[in-house]
mmCIF file of C-alpha atoms in Angstrom:
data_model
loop_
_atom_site.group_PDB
_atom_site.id
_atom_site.type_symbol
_atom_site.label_atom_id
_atom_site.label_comp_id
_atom_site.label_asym_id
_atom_site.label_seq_id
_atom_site.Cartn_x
_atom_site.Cartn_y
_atom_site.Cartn_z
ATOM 1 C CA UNK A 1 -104.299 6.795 23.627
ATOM 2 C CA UNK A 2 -105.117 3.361 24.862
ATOM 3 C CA UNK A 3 -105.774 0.404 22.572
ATOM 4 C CA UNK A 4 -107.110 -1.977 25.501
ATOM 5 C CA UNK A 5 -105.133 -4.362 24.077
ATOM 6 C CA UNK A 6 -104.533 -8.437 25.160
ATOM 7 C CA UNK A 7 -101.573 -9.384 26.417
ATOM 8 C CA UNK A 8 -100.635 -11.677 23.683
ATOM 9 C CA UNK A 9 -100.496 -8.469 20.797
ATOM 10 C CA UNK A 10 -97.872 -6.828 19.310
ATOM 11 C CA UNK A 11 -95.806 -3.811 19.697
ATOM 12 C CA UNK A 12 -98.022 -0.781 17.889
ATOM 13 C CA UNK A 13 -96.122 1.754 16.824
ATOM 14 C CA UNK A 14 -97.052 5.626 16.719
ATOM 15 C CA UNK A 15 -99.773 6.857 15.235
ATOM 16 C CA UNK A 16 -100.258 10.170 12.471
ATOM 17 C CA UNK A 17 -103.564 12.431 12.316
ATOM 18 C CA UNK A 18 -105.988 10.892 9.362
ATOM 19 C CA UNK A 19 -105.835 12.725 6.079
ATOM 20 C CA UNK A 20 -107.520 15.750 5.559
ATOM 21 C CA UNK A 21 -110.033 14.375 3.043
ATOM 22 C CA UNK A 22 -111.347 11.917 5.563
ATOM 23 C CA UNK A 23 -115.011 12.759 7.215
ATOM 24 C CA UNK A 24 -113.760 11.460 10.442
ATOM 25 C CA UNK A 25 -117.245 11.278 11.856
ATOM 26 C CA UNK A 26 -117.844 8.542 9.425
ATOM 27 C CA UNK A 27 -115.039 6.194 9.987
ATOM 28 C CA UNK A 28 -116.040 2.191 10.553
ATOM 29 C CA UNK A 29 -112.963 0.481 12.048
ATOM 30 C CA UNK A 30 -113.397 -3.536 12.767
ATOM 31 C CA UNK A 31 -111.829 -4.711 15.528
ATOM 32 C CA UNK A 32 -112.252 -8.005 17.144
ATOM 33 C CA UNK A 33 -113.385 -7.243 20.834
ATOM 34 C CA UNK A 34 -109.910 -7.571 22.304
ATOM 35 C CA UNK A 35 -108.516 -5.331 19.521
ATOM 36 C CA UNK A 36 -105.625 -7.440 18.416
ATOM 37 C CA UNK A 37 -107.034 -8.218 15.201
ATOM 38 C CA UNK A 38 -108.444 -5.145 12.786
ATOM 39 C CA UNK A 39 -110.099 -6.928 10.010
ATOM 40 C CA UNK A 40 -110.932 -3.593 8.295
ATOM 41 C CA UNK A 41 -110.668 0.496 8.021
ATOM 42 C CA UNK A 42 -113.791 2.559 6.084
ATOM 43 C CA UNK A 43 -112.565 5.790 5.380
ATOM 44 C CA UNK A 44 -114.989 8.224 3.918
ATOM 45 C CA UNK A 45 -113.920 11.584 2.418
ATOM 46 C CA UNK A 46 -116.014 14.729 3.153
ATOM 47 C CA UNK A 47 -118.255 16.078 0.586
ATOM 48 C CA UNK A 48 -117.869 13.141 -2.084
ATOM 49 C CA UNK A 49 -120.603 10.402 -2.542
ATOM 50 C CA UNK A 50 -119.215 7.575 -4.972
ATOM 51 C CA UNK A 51 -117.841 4.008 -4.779
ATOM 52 C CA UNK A 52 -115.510 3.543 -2.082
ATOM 53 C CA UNK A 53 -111.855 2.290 -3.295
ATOM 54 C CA UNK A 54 -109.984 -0.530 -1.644
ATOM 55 C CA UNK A 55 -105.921 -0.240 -0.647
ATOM 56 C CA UNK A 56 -105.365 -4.376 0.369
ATOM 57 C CA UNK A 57 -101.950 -4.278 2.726
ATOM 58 C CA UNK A 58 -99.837 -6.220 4.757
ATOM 59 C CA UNK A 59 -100.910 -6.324 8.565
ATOM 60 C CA UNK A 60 -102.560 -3.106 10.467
ATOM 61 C CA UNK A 61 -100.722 -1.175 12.534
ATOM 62 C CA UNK A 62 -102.066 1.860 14.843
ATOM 63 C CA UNK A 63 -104.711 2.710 12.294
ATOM 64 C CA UNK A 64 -107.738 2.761 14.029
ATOM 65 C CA UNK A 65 -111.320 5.202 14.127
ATOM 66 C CA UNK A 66 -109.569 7.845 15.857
ATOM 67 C CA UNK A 67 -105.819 8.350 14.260
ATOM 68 C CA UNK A 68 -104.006 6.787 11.521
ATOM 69 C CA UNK A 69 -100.773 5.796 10.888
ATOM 70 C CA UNK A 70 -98.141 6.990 8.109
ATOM 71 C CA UNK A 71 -99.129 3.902 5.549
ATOM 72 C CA UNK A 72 -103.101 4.502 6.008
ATOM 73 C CA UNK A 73 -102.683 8.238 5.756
ATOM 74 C CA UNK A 74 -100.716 7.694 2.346
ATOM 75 C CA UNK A 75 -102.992 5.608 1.054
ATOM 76 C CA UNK A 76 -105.725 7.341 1.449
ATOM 77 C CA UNK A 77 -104.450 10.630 0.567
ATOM 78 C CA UNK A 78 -103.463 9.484 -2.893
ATOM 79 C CA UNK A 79 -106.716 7.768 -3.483
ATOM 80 C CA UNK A 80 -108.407 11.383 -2.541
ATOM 81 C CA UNK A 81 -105.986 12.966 -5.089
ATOM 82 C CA UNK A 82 -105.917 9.943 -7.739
ATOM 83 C CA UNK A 83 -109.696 8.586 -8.242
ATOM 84 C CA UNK A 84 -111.863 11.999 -7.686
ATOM 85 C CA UNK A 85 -115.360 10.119 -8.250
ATOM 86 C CA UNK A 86 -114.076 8.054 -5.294
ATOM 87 C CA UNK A 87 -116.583 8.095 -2.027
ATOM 88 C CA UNK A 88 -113.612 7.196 -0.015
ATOM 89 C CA UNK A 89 -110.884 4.281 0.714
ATOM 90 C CA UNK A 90 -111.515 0.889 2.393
ATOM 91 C CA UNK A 91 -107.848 -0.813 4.184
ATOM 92 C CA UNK A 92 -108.036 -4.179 4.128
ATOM 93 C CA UNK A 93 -104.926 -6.684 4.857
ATOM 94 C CA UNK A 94 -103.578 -10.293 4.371
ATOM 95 C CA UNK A 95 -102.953 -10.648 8.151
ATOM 96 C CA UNK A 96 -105.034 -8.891 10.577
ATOM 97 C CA UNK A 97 -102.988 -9.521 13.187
ATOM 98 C CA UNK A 98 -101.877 -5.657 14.699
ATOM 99 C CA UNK A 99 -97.993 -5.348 15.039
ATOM 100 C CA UNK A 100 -95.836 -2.412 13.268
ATOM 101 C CA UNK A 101 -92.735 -4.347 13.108
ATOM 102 C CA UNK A 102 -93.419 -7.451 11.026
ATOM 103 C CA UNK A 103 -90.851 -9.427 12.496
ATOM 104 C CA UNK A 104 -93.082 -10.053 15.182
ATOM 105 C CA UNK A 105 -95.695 -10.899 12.880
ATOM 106 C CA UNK A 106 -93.855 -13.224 11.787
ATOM 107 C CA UNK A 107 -92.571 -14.716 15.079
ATOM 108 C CA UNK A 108 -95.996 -14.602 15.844
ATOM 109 C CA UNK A 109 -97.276 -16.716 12.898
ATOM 110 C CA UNK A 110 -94.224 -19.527 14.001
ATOM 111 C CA UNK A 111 -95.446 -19.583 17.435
ATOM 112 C CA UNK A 112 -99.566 -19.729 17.130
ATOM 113 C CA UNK A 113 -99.489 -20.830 12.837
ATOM 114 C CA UNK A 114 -101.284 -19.201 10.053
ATOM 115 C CA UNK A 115 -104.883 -19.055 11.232
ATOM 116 C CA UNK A 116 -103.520 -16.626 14.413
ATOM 117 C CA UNK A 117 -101.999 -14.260 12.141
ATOM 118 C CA UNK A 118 -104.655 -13.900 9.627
ATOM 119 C CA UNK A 119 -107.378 -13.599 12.197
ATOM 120 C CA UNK A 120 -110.619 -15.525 12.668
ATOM 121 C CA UNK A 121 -112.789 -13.074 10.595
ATOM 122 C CA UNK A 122 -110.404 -11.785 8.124
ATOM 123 C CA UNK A 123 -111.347 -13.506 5.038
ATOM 124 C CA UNK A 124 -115.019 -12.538 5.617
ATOM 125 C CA UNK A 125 -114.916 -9.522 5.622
ATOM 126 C CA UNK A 126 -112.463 -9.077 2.616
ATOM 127 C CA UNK A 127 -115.133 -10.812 1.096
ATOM 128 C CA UNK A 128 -117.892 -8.643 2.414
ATOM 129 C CA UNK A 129 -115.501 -5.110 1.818
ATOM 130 C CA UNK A 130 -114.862 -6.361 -1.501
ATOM 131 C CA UNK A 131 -118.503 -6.283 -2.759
ATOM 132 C CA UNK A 132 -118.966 -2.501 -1.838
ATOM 133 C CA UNK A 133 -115.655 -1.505 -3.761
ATOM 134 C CA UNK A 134 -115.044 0.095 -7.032
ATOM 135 C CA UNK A 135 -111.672 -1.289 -7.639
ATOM 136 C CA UNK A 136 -108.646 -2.364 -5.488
ATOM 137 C CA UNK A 137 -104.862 -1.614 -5.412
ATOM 138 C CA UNK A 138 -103.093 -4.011 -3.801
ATOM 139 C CA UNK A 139 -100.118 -3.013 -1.806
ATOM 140 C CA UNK A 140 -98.947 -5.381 0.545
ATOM 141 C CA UNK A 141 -95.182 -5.592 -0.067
ATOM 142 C CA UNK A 142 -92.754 -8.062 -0.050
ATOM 143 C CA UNK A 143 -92.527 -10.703 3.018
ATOM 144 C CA UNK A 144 -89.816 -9.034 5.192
ATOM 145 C CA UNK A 145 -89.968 -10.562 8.244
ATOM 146 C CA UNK A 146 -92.654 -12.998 7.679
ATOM 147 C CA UNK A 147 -91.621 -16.701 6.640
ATOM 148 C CA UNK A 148 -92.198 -16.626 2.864
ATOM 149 C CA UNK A 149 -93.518 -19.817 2.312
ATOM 150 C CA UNK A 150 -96.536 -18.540 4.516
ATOM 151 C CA UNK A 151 -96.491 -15.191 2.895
ATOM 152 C CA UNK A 152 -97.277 -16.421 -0.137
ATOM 153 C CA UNK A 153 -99.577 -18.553 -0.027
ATOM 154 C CA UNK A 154 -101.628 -15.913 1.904
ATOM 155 C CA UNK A 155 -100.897 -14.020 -1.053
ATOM 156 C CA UNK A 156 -102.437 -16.594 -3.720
ATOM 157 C CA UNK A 157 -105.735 -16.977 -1.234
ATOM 158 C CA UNK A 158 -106.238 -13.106 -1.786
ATOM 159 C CA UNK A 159 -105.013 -13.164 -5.356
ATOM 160 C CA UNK A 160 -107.921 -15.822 -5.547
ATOM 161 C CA UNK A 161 -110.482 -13.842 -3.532
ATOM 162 C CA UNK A 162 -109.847 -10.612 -6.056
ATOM 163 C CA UNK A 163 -110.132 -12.838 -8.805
ATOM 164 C CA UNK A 164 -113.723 -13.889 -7.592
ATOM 165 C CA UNK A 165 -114.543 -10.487 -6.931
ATOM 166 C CA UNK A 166 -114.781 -9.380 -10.324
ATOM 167 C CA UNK A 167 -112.752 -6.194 -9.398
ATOM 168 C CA UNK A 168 -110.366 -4.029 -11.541
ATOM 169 C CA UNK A 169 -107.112 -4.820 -9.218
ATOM 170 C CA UNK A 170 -104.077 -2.383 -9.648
ATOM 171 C CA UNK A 171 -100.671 -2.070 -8.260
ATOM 172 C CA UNK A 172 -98.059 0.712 -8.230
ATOM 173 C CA UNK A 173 -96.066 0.608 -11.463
ATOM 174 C CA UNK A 174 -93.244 2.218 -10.077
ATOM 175 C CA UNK A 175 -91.620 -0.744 -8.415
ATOM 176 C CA UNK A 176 -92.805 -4.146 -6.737
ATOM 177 C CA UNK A 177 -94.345 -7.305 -8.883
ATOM 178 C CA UNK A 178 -97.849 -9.077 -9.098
ATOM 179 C CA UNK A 179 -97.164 -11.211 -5.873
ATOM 180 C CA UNK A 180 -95.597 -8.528 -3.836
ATOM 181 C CA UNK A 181 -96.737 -5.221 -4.728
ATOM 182 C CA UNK A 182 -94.982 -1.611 -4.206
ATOM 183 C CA UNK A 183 -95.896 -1.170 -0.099
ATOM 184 C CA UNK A 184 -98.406 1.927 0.177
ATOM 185 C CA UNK A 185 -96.240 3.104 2.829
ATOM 186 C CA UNK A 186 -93.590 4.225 0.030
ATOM 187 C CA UNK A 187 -95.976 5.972 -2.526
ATOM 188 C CA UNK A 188 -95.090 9.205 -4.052
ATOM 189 C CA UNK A 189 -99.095 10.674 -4.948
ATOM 190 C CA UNK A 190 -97.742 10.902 -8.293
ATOM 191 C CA UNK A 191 -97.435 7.361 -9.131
ATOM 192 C CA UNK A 192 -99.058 5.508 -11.913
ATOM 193 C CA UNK A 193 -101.047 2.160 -11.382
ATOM 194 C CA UNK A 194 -101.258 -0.405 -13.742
ATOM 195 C CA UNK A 195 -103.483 -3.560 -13.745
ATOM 196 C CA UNK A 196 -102.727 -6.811 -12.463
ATOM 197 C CA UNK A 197 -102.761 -9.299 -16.015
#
């Protein structure tokens, strides 16, 4: 597959077939033109109607309308199996910047600052994706790879944004913390969620 990618992205790593569930006829992926930013993933499931939930990660990957990769796949396949009035799953990230390794990312963010990594239209449409959610678990991880200074305070401007939203926020209560959540890429489908205080 070719992403038609600029010459200043990232390394993308392999990508995995979508989930089952997914009605891939009805995916919305949003990509800046050049493709190195994805500011968000839609993914419908076949045959169900409701509220669409939203998984909030770290940076995309290969994800994209066609494939997915092994963290978008998990994530939604255990919102199919855990919220069955959900419509489907929206992917949204603190850093739209594509790159599977996020040392890059972070390299990335040292060379061109903050406002490169987190992509021009990021916060808008969080904003916008937010709005036609249900609820949203947040699963971005610690910052491996990224400086953390950075990191988090990305973190507390989405914190903020989910605050304003009005949305019931989760996070896996198997391991991870408020600030950096269990990464969806780990899930087991079994785990419990609890709510963000």
């Amino acid at each position: 597959m070719t992403n038609n990618l600029s010459s200043s992205t990232l390394r993308i790593g392999r990508t995995v077939q979508h989930a089952p569930a997914v009605d891939m006829a009805a995916i919305q992926a949003d990509f800046s033109p050049c493709r190195t930013w994805r500011y968000g993933l839609s993914l419908p499931f076949r045959e169900r109607k409701g509220a669409m939930m939203t998984v909030f990660l770290k940076n995309p990957s290969s994800a994209s309308e066609l494939s997915a990769d092994k963290t978008v796949r998990t994530a939604s396949e255990y919102v199919w199996r855990n919220f069955p009035e959900s419509g489907g799953v929206h992917i949204l990230n603190l850093f739209a910047l594509r790159g599977t390794d996020s040392k890059e990312v972070g390299k990335a963010l040292l060379a061109k600052g903050a406002a490169h990594v987190v992509g021009p239209q990021n916060d808008k449409v969080i904003k916008t994706t937010l709005t036609a959610s249900s609820g949203v678990i947040i699963a971005w991880g610690g910052h491996a790879g990224i400086p953390a200074s950075a990191y988090d305070q990305r973190v507390c401007s989405c914190l903020e944004l989910l605050v304003e939203s009005g949305l019931p926020v989760w996070r896996n209560a198997r391991k991870g913390s408020e600030k950096y959540p269990f990464h969806a890429c780990y899930w087991a489908y079994q785990d419990a969620l609890i709510p963000l205080s």
